[in-house]
mmCIF file with all atom_site columns, C-alpha atoms in Angstrom:
data_model
loop_
_atom_site.group_PDB
_atom_site.id
_atom_site.type_symbol
_atom_site.label_atom_id
_atom_site.label_alt_id
_atom_site.label_comp_id
_atom_site.label_asym_id
_atom_site.label_entity_id
_atom_site.label_seq_id
_atom_site.pdbx_PDB_ins_code
_atom_site.Cartn_x
_atom_site.Cartn_y
_atom_site.Cartn_z
_atom_site.occupancy
_atom_site.B_iso_or_equiv
_atom_site.pdbx_formal_charge
_atom_site.auth_seq_id
_atom_site.auth_comp_id
_atom_site.auth_asym_id
_atom_site.auth_atom_id
_atom_site.pdbx_PDB_model_num
ATOM 1   C CA . UNK W 1 1   ? -19.827 18.494  13.176  1.00 0.00 ? 777 UNK W CA 1
ATOM 2   C CA . UNK W 1 2   ? -19.557 16.717  10.431  1.00 0.00 ? 778 UNK W CA 1
ATOM 3   C CA . UNK W 1 3   ? -18.604 13.249  10.935  1.00 0.00 ? 779 UNK W CA 1
ATOM 4   C CA . UNK W 1 4   ? -16.794 11.171  7.840   1.00 0.00 ? 780 UNK W CA 1
ATOM 5   C CA . UNK W 1 5   ? -15.675 7.506   7.971   1.00 0.00 ? 781 UNK W CA 1
ATOM 6   C CA . UNK W 1 6   ? -11.753 7.731   6.007   1.00 0.00 ? 782 UNK W CA 1
ATOM 7   C CA . UNK W 1 7   ? -9.366  5.469   6.289   1.00 0.00 ? 783 UNK W CA 1
ATOM 8   C CA . UNK W 1 8   ? -6.099  5.120   4.367   1.00 0.00 ? 784 UNK W CA 1
ATOM 9   C CA . UNK W 1 9   ? -3.097  2.923   4.245   1.00 0.00 ? 785 UNK W CA 1
ATOM 10  C CA . UNK W 1 10  ? -0.284  1.916   2.524   1.00 0.00 ? 786 UNK W CA 1
ATOM 11  C CA . UNK W 1 11  ? 1.228   -1.666  2.587   1.00 0.00 ? 787 UNK W CA 1
ATOM 12  C CA . UNK W 1 12  ? 1.709   -4.804  0.489   1.00 0.00 ? 788 UNK W CA 1
ATOM 13  C CA . UNK W 1 13  ? -0.996  -7.017  -1.480  1.00 0.00 ? 789 UNK W CA 1
ATOM 14  C CA . UNK W 1 14  ? -1.235  -10.061 0.505   1.00 0.00 ? 790 UNK W CA 1
ATOM 15  C CA . UNK W 1 15  ? -2.660  -11.992 -2.008  1.00 0.00 ? 791 UNK W CA 1
ATOM 16  C CA . UNK W 1 16  ? -3.652  -11.969 -5.905  1.00 0.00 ? 792 UNK W CA 1
ATOM 17  C CA . UNK W 1 17  ? -7.327  -10.049 -5.761  1.00 0.00 ? 793 UNK W CA 1
ATOM 18  C CA . UNK W 1 18  ? -9.901  -12.733 -5.961  1.00 0.00 ? 794 UNK W CA 1
ATOM 19  C CA . UNK W 1 19  ? -13.298 -11.598 -8.258  1.00 0.00 ? 795 UNK W CA 1
ATOM 20  C CA . UNK W 1 20  ? -16.886 -11.868 -7.214  1.00 0.00 ? 796 UNK W CA 1
ATOM 21  C CA . UNK W 1 21  ? -18.965 -12.713 -9.895  1.00 0.00 ? 797 UNK W CA 1
ATOM 22  C CA . UNK W 1 22  ? -22.627 -12.981 -11.066 1.00 0.00 ? 798 UNK W CA 1
ATOM 23  C CA . UNK W 1 23  ? -24.738 -16.552 -12.861 1.00 0.00 ? 799 UNK W CA 1
ATOM 24  C CA . UNK W 1 24  ? -24.038 -14.195 -15.642 1.00 0.00 ? 800 UNK W CA 1
ATOM 25  C CA . UNK W 1 25  ? -19.519 -14.595 -15.269 1.00 0.00 ? 801 UNK W CA 1
ATOM 26  C CA . UNK W 1 26  ? -20.178 -10.695 -14.789 1.00 0.00 ? 802 UNK W CA 1
ATOM 27  C CA . UNK W 1 27  ? -17.257 -8.961  -12.365 1.00 0.00 ? 803 UNK W CA 1
ATOM 28  C CA . UNK W 1 28  ? -19.072 -7.285  -9.430  1.00 0.00 ? 804 UNK W CA 1
ATOM 29  C CA . UNK W 1 29  ? -16.567 -7.092  -6.430  1.00 0.00 ? 805 UNK W CA 1
ATOM 30  C CA . UNK W 1 30  ? -12.407 -7.594  -5.813  1.00 0.00 ? 806 UNK W CA 1
ATOM 31  C CA . UNK W 1 31  ? -11.035 -8.694  -2.590  1.00 0.00 ? 807 UNK W CA 1
ATOM 32  C CA . UNK W 1 32  ? -7.621  -8.620  -0.955  1.00 0.00 ? 808 UNK W CA 1
ATOM 33  C CA . UNK W 1 33  ? -6.163  -8.191  1.543   1.00 0.00 ? 809 UNK W CA 1
ATOM 34  C CA . UNK W 1 34  ? -3.120  -5.969  2.523   1.00 0.00 ? 810 UNK W CA 1
ATOM 35  C CA . UNK W 1 35  ? -0.276  -5.657  4.849   1.00 0.00 ? 811 UNK W CA 1
ATOM 36  C CA . UNK W 1 36  ? 0.457   -2.739  6.561   1.00 0.00 ? 812 UNK W CA 1
ATOM 37  C CA . UNK W 1 37  ? 3.199   -2.250  9.279   1.00 0.00 ? 813 UNK W CA 1
ATOM 38  C CA . UNK W 1 38  ? 3.120   -1.549  12.169  1.00 0.00 ? 814 UNK W CA 1
ATOM 39  C CA . UNK W 1 39  ? 4.406   1.919   13.962  1.00 0.00 ? 815 UNK W CA 1
ATOM 40  C CA . UNK W 1 40  ? 6.790   0.702   16.858  1.00 0.00 ? 816 UNK W CA 1
ATOM 41  C CA . UNK W 1 41  ? 8.438   -2.468  17.236  1.00 0.00 ? 817 UNK W CA 1
ATOM 42  C CA . UNK W 1 42  ? 7.422   -5.268  19.003  1.00 0.00 ? 818 UNK W CA 1
ATOM 43  C CA . UNK W 1 43  ? 9.705   -6.468  22.576  1.00 0.00 ? 819 UNK W CA 1
ATOM 44  C CA . UNK W 1 44  ? 11.590  -8.826  19.965  1.00 0.00 ? 820 UNK W CA 1
ATOM 45  C CA . UNK W 1 45  ? 12.596  -5.365  17.886  1.00 0.00 ? 821 UNK W CA 1
ATOM 46  C CA . UNK W 1 46  ? 11.027  -6.407  15.385  1.00 0.00 ? 822 UNK W CA 1
ATOM 47  C CA . UNK W 1 47  ? 8.067   -4.639  13.116  1.00 0.00 ? 823 UNK W CA 1
ATOM 48  C CA . UNK W 1 48  ? 4.778   -5.834  12.987  1.00 0.00 ? 824 UNK W CA 1
ATOM 49  C CA . UNK W 1 49  ? 2.104   -6.164  10.418  1.00 0.00 ? 825 UNK W CA 1
ATOM 50  C CA . UNK W 1 50  ? -1.539  -5.657  10.592  1.00 0.00 ? 826 UNK W CA 1
ATOM 51  C CA . UNK W 1 51  ? -3.504  -8.044  7.561   1.00 0.00 ? 827 UNK W CA 1
ATOM 52  C CA . UNK W 1 52  ? -6.803  -5.740  6.841   1.00 0.00 ? 828 UNK W CA 1
ATOM 53  C CA . UNK W 1 53  ? -9.128  -6.663  4.047   1.00 0.00 ? 829 UNK W CA 1
ATOM 54  C CA . UNK W 1 54  ? -10.443 -5.516  1.559   1.00 0.00 ? 830 UNK W CA 1
ATOM 55  C CA . UNK W 1 55  ? -13.200 -5.152  -1.114  1.00 0.00 ? 831 UNK W CA 1
ATOM 56  C CA . UNK W 1 56  ? -13.969 -2.911  -4.174  1.00 0.00 ? 832 UNK W CA 1
ATOM 57  C CA . UNK W 1 57  ? -17.368 -2.702  -5.671  1.00 0.00 ? 833 UNK W CA 1
ATOM 58  C CA . UNK W 1 58  ? -17.382 0.143   -7.825  1.00 0.00 ? 834 UNK W CA 1
ATOM 59  C CA . UNK W 1 59  ? -17.198 -1.717  -11.267 1.00 0.00 ? 835 UNK W CA 1
ATOM 60  C CA . UNK W 1 60  ? -15.469 0.637   -13.018 1.00 0.00 ? 836 UNK W CA 1
ATOM 61  C CA . UNK W 1 61  ? -12.208 0.424   -11.429 1.00 0.00 ? 837 UNK W CA 1
ATOM 62  C CA . UNK W 1 62  ? -12.682 -3.671  -10.870 1.00 0.00 ? 838 UNK W CA 1
ATOM 63  C CA . UNK W 1 63  ? -10.459 -4.253  -14.809 1.00 0.00 ? 839 UNK W CA 1
ATOM 64  C CA . UNK W 1 64  ? -7.494  -2.489  -13.720 1.00 0.00 ? 840 UNK W CA 1
ATOM 65  C CA . UNK W 1 65  ? -6.881  -4.835  -10.186 1.00 0.00 ? 841 UNK W CA 1
ATOM 66  C CA . UNK W 1 66  ? -6.625  -7.291  -12.992 1.00 0.00 ? 842 UNK W CA 1
ATOM 67  C CA . UNK W 1 67  ? -3.038  -6.443  -12.821 1.00 0.00 ? 843 UNK W CA 1
ATOM 68  C CA . UNK W 1 68  ? -2.631  -6.404  -9.464  1.00 0.00 ? 844 UNK W CA 1
ATOM 69  C CA . UNK W 1 69  ? -0.224  -9.132  -8.022  1.00 0.00 ? 845 UNK W CA 1
ATOM 70  C CA . UNK W 1 70  ? 1.292   -10.734 -4.490  1.00 0.00 ? 846 UNK W CA 1
ATOM 71  C CA . UNK W 1 71  ? 3.744   -8.340  -2.771  1.00 0.00 ? 847 UNK W CA 1
ATOM 72  C CA . UNK W 1 72  ? 2.576   -4.846  -4.862  1.00 0.00 ? 848 UNK W CA 1
ATOM 73  C CA . UNK W 1 73  ? 2.632   -2.166  -2.786  1.00 0.00 ? 849 UNK W CA 1
ATOM 74  C CA . UNK W 1 74  ? -0.625  -0.238  -2.672  1.00 0.00 ? 850 UNK W CA 1
ATOM 75  C CA . UNK W 1 75  ? -2.117  2.709   -0.998  1.00 0.00 ? 851 UNK W CA 1
ATOM 76  C CA . UNK W 1 76  ? -5.973  2.756   -0.577  1.00 0.00 ? 852 UNK W CA 1
ATOM 77  C CA . UNK W 1 77  ? -8.498  4.938   1.172   1.00 0.00 ? 853 UNK W CA 1
ATOM 78  C CA . UNK W 1 78  ? -11.850 4.240   1.707   1.00 0.00 ? 854 UNK W CA 1
ATOM 79  C CA . UNK W 1 79  ? -14.591 3.482   4.684   1.00 0.00 ? 855 UNK W CA 1
ATOM 80  C CA . UNK W 1 80  ? -14.172 1.066   7.253   1.00 0.00 ? 856 UNK W CA 1
ATOM 81  C CA . UNK W 1 81  ? -17.486 -1.837  7.715   1.00 0.00 ? 857 UNK W CA 1
ATOM 82  C CA . UNK W 1 82  ? -18.745 -3.821  9.191   1.00 0.00 ? 858 UNK W CA 1
ATOM 83  C CA . UNK W 1 83  ? -21.206 -6.656  9.247   1.00 0.00 ? 859 UNK W CA 1
ATOM 84  C CA . UNK W 1 84  ? -21.801 -9.844  11.162  1.00 0.00 ? 860 UNK W CA 1
ATOM 85  C CA . UNK W 1 85  ? -23.576 -12.996 11.318  1.00 0.00 ? 861 UNK W CA 1
ATOM 86  C CA . UNK W 1 86  ? -24.522 -16.277 13.486  1.00 0.00 ? 862 UNK W CA 1
ATOM 87  C CA . UNK W 1 87  ? -22.579 -19.534 13.295  1.00 0.00 ? 863 UNK W CA 1
ATOM 88  C CA . UNK W 1 88  ? -23.838 -21.520 15.758  1.00 0.00 ? 864 UNK W CA 1
ATOM 89  C CA . UNK W 1 89  ? -25.853 -19.995 17.896  1.00 0.00 ? 865 UNK W CA 1
ATOM 90  C CA . UNK W 1 90  ? -22.702 -16.835 18.463  1.00 0.00 ? 866 UNK W CA 1
ATOM 91  C CA . UNK W 1 91  ? -22.955 -13.888 16.519  1.00 0.00 ? 867 UNK W CA 1
ATOM 92  C CA . UNK W 1 92  ? -20.168 -13.468 14.567  1.00 0.00 ? 868 UNK W CA 1
ATOM 93  C CA . UNK W 1 93  ? -18.645 -9.795  13.542  1.00 0.00 ? 869 UNK W CA 1
ATOM 94  C CA . UNK W 1 94  ? -16.271 -9.020  10.297  1.00 0.00 ? 870 UNK W CA 1
ATOM 95  C CA . UNK W 1 95  ? -14.656 -6.170  9.221   1.00 0.00 ? 871 UNK W CA 1
ATOM 96  C CA . UNK W 1 96  ? -13.362 -4.717  6.109   1.00 0.00 ? 872 UNK W CA 1
ATOM 97  C CA . UNK W 1 97  ? -12.252 -1.638  4.102   1.00 0.00 ? 873 UNK W CA 1
ATOM 98  C CA . UNK W 1 98  ? -14.660 -0.499  1.579   1.00 0.00 ? 874 UNK W CA 1
ATOM 99  C CA . UNK W 1 99  ? -12.587 0.899   -1.148  1.00 0.00 ? 875 UNK W CA 1
ATOM 100 C CA . UNK W 1 100 ? -13.168 4.469   -2.559  1.00 0.00 ? 876 UNK W CA 1
ATOM 101 C CA . UNK W 1 101 ? -9.928  4.774   -4.460  1.00 0.00 ? 877 UNK W CA 1
ATOM 102 C CA . UNK W 1 102 ? -6.153  3.344   -4.543  1.00 0.00 ? 878 UNK W CA 1
ATOM 103 C CA . UNK W 1 103 ? -2.912  3.733   -6.401  1.00 0.00 ? 879 UNK W CA 1
ATOM 104 C CA . UNK W 1 104 ? 0.201   1.632   -7.369  1.00 0.00 ? 880 UNK W CA 1
ATOM 105 C CA . UNK W 1 105 ? 3.359   2.816   -5.389  1.00 0.00 ? 881 UNK W CA 1
ATOM 106 C CA . UNK W 1 106 ? 5.919   2.800   -7.410  1.00 0.00 ? 882 UNK W CA 1
ATOM 107 C CA . UNK W 1 107 ? 8.779   0.510   -4.996  1.00 0.00 ? 883 UNK W CA 1
ATOM 108 C CA . UNK W 1 108 ? 8.416   -2.871  -4.947  1.00 0.00 ? 884 UNK W CA 1
ATOM 109 C CA . UNK W 1 109 ? 11.090  -3.897  -2.484  1.00 0.00 ? 885 UNK W CA 1
ATOM 110 C CA . UNK W 1 110 ? 11.584  -3.343  1.190   1.00 0.00 ? 886 UNK W CA 1
ATOM 111 C CA . UNK W 1 111 ? 14.321  -0.798  0.577   1.00 0.00 ? 887 UNK W CA 1
ATOM 112 C CA . UNK W 1 112 ? 12.200  1.058   -1.804  1.00 0.00 ? 888 UNK W CA 1
ATOM 113 C CA . UNK W 1 113 ? 9.957   2.044   1.616   1.00 0.00 ? 889 UNK W CA 1
ATOM 114 C CA . UNK W 1 114 ? 12.983  4.739   2.249   1.00 0.00 ? 890 UNK W CA 1
ATOM 115 C CA . UNK W 1 115 ? 11.190  7.059   -0.678  1.00 0.00 ? 891 UNK W CA 1
ATOM 116 C CA . UNK W 1 116 ? 7.903   5.955   0.160   1.00 0.00 ? 892 UNK W CA 1
ATOM 117 C CA . UNK W 1 117 ? 7.352   9.868   2.145   1.00 0.00 ? 893 UNK W CA 1
ATOM 118 C CA . UNK W 1 118 ? 8.857   11.857  -0.272  1.00 0.00 ? 894 UNK W CA 1
ATOM 119 C CA . UNK W 1 119 ? 6.177   9.653   -2.922  1.00 0.00 ? 895 UNK W CA 1
ATOM 120 C CA . UNK W 1 120 ? 3.110   10.788  -0.334  1.00 0.00 ? 896 UNK W CA 1
ATOM 121 C CA . UNK W 1 121 ? 4.006   14.276  -0.041  1.00 0.00 ? 897 UNK W CA 1
ATOM 122 C CA . UNK W 1 122 ? 4.191   16.115  -3.414  1.00 0.00 ? 898 UNK W CA 1
ATOM 123 C CA . UNK W 1 123 ? 4.785   20.037  -3.243  1.00 0.00 ? 899 UNK W CA 1
ATOM 124 C CA . UNK W 1 124 ? 1.815   22.315  -4.084  1.00 0.00 ? 900 UNK W CA 1
ATOM 125 C CA . UNK W 1 125 ? 1.467   24.912  -5.958  1.00 0.00 ? 901 UNK W CA 1
ATOM 126 C CA . UNK W 1 126 ? 0.932   27.135  -2.966  1.00 0.00 ? 902 UNK W CA 1
ATOM 127 C CA . UNK W 1 127 ? 4.040   26.471  -0.967  1.00 0.00 ? 903 UNK W CA 1
ATOM 128 C CA . UNK W 1 128 ? 1.223   23.560  2.026   1.00 0.00 ? 904 UNK W CA 1
ATOM 129 C CA . UNK W 1 129 ? 2.700   19.960  1.598   1.00 0.00 ? 905 UNK W CA 1
ATOM 130 C CA . UNK W 1 130 ? -0.070  16.882  0.462   1.00 0.00 ? 906 UNK W CA 1
ATOM 131 C CA . UNK W 1 131 ? -0.308  14.146  2.578   1.00 0.00 ? 907 UNK W CA 1
ATOM 132 C CA . UNK W 1 132 ? -2.331  12.462  0.348   1.00 0.00 ? 908 UNK W CA 1
ATOM 133 C CA . UNK W 1 133 ? -1.225  10.497  -3.468  1.00 0.00 ? 909 UNK W CA 1
ATOM 134 C CA . UNK W 1 134 ? -4.917  11.287  -3.549  1.00 0.00 ? 910 UNK W CA 1
ATOM 135 C CA . UNK W 1 135 ? -5.149  14.809  -5.718  1.00 0.00 ? 911 UNK W CA 1
ATOM 136 C CA . UNK W 1 136 ? -7.883  17.079  -4.294  1.00 0.00 ? 912 UNK W CA 1
ATOM 137 C CA . UNK W 1 137 ? -8.133  14.554  -1.021  1.00 0.00 ? 913 UNK W CA 1
ATOM 138 C CA . UNK W 1 138 ? -7.809  17.326  1.398   1.00 0.00 ? 914 UNK W CA 1
ATOM 139 C CA . UNK W 1 139 ? -9.940  19.831  0.070   1.00 0.00 ? 915 UNK W CA 1
ATOM 140 C CA . UNK W 1 140 ? -12.699 17.362  0.312   1.00 0.00 ? 916 UNK W CA 1
ATOM 141 C CA . UNK W 1 141 ? -11.723 16.063  3.904   1.00 0.00 ? 917 UNK W CA 1
ATOM 142 C CA . UNK W 1 142 ? -12.172 19.778  4.865   1.00 0.00 ? 918 UNK W CA 1
#
């Protein structure tokens, strides 16, 4: 069996991306987090959200993130990464999504969320539904 580490999330940027640079001033990584709604309501009838840290280390895509602003809708696909370090004698674990690809979604208000599924499910020439906004991703995941 072929196993792959693939994660896909849709949510809103919780902050403007921050860019990590070398000593020479060259950008090599962008960091930000997205708020992703859970698919159920809590005991108070409200939908909670998880705040997912993301990183983009692909130099060719970094420049496009300069347009990103807090609150923008984004659809991301990547790999879940983990790391650990020692702090005060205890091991601390960290995790984030290392992005392979992403795209902006066209709606910017909660009322526009209703159209999200229509936007993501694009009709394919063979009549099948593409469950990914990334062209060809279903083929890659087979």
